[in-house]
PDB file of C-alpha atoms in Angstrom:
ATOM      1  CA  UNK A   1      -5.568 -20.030 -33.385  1.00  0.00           C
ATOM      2  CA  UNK A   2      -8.170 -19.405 -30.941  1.00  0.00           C
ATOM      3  CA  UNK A   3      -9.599 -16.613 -29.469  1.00  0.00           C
ATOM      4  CA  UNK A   4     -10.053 -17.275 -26.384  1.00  0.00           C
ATOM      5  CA  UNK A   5     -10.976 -14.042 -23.559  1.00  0.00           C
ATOM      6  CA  UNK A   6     -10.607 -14.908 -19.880  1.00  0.00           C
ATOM      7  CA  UNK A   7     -12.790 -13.323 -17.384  1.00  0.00           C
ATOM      8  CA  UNK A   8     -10.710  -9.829 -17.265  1.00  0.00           C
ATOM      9  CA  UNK A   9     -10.066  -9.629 -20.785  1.00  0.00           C
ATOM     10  CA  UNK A  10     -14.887  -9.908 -21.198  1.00  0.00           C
ATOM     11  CA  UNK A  11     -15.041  -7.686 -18.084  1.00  0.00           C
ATOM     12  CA  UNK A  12     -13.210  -4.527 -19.515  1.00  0.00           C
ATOM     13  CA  UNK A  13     -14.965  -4.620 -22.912  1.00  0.00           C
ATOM     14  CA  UNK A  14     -18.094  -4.103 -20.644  1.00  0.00           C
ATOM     15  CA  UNK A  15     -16.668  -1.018 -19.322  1.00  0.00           C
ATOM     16  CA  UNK A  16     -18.022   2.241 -21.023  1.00  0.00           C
ATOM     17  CA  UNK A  17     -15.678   5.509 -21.224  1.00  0.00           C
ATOM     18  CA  UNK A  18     -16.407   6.753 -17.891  1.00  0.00           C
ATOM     19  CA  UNK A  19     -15.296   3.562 -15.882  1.00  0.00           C
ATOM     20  CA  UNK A  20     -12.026   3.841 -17.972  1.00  0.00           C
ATOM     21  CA  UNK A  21     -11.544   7.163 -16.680  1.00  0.00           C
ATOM     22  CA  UNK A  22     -12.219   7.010 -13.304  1.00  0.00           C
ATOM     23  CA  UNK A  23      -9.685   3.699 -13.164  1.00  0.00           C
ATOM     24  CA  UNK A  24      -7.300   5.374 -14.728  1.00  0.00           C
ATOM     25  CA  UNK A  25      -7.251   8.490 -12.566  1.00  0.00           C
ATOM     26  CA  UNK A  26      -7.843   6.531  -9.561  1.00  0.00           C
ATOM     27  CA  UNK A  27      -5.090   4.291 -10.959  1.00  0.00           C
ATOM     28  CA  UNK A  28      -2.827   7.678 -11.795  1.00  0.00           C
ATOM     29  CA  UNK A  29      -3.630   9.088  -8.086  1.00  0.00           C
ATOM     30  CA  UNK A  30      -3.203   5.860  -6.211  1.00  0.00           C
ATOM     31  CA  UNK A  31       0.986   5.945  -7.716  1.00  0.00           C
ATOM     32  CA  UNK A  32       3.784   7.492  -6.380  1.00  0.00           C
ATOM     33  CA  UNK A  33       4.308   9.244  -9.483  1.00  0.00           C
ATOM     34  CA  UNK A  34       1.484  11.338  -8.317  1.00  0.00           C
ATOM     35  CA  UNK A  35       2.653  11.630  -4.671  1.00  0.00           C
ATOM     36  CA  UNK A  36       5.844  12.826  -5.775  1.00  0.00           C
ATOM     37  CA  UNK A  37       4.296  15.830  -8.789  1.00  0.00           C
ATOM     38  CA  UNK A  38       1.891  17.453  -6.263  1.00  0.00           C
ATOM     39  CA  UNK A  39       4.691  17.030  -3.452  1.00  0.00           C
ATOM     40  CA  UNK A  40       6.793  19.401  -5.719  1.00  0.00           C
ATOM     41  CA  UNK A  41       3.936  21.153  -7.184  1.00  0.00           C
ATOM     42  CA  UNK A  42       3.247  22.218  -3.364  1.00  0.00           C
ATOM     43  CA  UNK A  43       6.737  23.156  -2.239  1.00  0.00           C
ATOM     44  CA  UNK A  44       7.063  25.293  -5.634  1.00  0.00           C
ATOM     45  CA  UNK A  45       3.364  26.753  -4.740  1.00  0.00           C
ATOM     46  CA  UNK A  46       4.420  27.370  -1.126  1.00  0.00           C
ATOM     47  CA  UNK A  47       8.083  28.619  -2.021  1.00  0.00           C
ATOM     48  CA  UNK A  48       7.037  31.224  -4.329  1.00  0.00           C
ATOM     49  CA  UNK A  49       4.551  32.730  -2.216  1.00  0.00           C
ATOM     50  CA  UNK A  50       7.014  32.482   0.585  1.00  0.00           C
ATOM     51  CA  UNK A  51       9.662  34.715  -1.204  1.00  0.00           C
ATOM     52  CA  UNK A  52       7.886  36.382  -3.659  1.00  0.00           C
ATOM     53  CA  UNK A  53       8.977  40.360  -3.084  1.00  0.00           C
ATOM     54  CA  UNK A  54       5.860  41.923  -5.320  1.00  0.00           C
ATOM     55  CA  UNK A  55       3.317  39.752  -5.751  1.00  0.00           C
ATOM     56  CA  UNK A  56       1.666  36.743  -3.287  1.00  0.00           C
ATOM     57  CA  UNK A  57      -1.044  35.035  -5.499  1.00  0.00           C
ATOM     58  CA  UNK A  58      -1.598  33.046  -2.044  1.00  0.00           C
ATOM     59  CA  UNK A  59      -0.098  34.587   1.069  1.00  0.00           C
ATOM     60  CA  UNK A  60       0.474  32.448   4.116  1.00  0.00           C
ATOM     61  CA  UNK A  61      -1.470  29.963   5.455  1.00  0.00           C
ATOM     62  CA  UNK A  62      -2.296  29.359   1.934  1.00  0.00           C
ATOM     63  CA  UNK A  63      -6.093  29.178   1.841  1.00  0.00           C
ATOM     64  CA  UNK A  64      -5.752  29.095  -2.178  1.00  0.00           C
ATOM     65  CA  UNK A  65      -3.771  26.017  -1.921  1.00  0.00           C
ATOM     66  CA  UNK A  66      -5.959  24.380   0.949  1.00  0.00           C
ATOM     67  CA  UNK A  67      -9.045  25.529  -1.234  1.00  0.00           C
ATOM     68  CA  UNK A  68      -7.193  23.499  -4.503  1.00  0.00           C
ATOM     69  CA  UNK A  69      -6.961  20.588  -2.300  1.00  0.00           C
ATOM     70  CA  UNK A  70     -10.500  20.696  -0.707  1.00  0.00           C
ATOM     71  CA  UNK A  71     -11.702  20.216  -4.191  1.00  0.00           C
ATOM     72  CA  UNK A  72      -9.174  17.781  -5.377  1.00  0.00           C
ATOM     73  CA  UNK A  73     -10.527  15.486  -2.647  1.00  0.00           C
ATOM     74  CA  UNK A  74     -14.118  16.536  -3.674  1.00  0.00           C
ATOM     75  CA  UNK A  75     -13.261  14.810  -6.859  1.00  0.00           C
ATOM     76  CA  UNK A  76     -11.395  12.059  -5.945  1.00  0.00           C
ATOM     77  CA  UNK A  77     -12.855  10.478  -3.485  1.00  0.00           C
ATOM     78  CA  UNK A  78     -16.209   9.628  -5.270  1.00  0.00           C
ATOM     79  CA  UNK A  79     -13.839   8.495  -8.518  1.00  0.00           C
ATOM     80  CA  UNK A  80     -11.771   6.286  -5.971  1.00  0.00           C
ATOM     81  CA  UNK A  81     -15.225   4.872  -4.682  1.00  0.00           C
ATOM     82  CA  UNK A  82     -16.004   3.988  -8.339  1.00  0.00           C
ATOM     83  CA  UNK A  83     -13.060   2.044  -8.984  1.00  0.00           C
ATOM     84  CA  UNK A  84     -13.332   0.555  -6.038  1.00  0.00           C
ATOM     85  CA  UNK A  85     -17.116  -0.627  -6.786  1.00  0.00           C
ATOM     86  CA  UNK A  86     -15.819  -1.821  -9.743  1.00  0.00           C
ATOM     87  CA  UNK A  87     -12.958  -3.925  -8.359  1.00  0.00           C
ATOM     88  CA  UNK A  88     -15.368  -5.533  -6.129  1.00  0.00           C
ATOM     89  CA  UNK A  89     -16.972  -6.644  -9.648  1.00  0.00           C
ATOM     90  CA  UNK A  90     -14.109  -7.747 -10.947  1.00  0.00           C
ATOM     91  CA  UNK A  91     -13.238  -9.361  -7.353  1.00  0.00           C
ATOM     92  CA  UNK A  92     -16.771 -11.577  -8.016  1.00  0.00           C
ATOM     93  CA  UNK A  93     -16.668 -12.233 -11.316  1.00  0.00           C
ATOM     94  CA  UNK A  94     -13.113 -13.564 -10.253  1.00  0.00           C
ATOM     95  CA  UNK A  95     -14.725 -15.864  -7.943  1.00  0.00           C
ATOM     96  CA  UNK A  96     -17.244 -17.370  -9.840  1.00  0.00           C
ATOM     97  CA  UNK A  97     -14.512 -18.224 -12.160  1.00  0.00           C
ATOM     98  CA  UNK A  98     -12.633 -19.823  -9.766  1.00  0.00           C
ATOM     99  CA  UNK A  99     -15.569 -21.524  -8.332  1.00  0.00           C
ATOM    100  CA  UNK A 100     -16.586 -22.933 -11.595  1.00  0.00           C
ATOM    101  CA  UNK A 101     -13.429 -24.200 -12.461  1.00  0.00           C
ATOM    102  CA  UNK A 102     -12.943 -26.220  -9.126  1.00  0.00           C
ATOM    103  CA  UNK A 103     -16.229 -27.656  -9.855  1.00  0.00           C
ATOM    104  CA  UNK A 104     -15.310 -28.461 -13.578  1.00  0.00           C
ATOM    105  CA  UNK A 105     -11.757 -30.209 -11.896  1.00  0.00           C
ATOM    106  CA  UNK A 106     -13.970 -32.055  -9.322  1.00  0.00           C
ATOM    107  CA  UNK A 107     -15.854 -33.308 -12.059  1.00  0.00           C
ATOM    108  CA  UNK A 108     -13.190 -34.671 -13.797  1.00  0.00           C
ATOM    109  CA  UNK A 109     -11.403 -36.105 -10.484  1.00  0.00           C
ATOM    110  CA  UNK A 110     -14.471 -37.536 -10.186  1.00  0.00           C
ATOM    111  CA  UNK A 111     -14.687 -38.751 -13.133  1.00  0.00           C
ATOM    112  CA  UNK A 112     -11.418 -40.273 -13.326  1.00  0.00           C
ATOM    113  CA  UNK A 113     -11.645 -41.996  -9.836  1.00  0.00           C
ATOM    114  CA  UNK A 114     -14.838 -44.076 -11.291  1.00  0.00           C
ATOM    115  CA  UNK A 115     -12.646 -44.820 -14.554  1.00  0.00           C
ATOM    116  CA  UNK A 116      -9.091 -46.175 -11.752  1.00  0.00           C
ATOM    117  CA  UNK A 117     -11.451 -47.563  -9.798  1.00  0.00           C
ATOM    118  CA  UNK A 118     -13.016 -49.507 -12.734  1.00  0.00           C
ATOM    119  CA  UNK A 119      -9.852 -50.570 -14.031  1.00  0.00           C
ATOM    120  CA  UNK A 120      -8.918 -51.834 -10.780  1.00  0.00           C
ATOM    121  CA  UNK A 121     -11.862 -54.155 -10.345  1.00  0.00           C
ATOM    122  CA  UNK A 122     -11.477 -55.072 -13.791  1.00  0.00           C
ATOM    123  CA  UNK A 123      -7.478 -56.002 -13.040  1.00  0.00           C
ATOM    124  CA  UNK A 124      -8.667 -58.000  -9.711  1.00  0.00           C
ATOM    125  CA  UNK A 125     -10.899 -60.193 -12.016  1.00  0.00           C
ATOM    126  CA  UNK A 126      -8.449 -61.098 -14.356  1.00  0.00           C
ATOM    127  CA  UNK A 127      -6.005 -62.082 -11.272  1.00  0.00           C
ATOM    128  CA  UNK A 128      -8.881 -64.007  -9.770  1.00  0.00           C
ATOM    129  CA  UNK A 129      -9.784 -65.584 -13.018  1.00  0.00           C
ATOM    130  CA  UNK A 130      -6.330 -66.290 -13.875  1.00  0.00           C
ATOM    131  CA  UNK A 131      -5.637 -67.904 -10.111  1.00  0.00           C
ATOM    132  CA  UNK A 132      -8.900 -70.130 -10.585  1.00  0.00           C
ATOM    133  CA  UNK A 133      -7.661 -71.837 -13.623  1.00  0.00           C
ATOM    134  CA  UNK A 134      -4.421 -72.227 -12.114  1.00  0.00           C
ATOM    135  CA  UNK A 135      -5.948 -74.300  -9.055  1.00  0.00           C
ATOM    136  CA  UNK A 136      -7.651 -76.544 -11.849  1.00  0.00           C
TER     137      UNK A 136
END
């Protein structure tokens, strides 16, 4: 059996722990699965302090809350950037793949034109030879 690694498969064993991460939480933010959590996560946050009779850990307007998601955004966008840089690697190293196998396929389309083309000529000599000795 062969064990054979296309381009994706070589491209993440180059990847060291920190590229993991940051695709997988760019990966983990980027879903709706997220969207949905920290759209709950904020009503609960914001309904709690809203009728909370003793204690408001974060009155209204919520500058706790705004401050959590000032610094979520801190944090995510340079670990979106990352995975995006490395998409754009993946995107070329993609390309060159594709590249060098349409070259490889012209090749052989090349390749196999001179081989029909041969046979063709070689076919046309035999009819020609075979039509000469039938005029003698």
């Amino acid at each position: 059996m062969l064990n054979y690694k296309n381009w994706h498969e070589k491209h993440i064993e180059t990847l060291g722990f920190g590229s993991r991460l940051s695709d997988s939480v760019a990966k983990g933010m980027g879903s709706w699965k997220f969207i949905i959590i920290q759209t709950i996560l904020v009503l609960l946050w914001m309904g709690l302090n809203l009728v909370g009779y003793v204690y408001h850990w974060d009155a209204y307007p919520f500058i706790l809350l705004n401050l959590v998601f000032s610094t979520q955004a801190a944090y995510a966008a340079p670990i979106i950037m990352m995975a995006q840089n490395r998409q754009n690697d993946r995107d070329r190293l993609q390309a060159q793949a594709d590249y060098q196998t349409n070259i490889d396929a012209k090749l052989e389309i090349e390749a196999l034109t001179i081989i029909l083309n041969k046979l063709d000529v070689d076919k046309l000599d035999k009819i020609i030879a075979m039509l000469e000795e039938m005029k003698k």
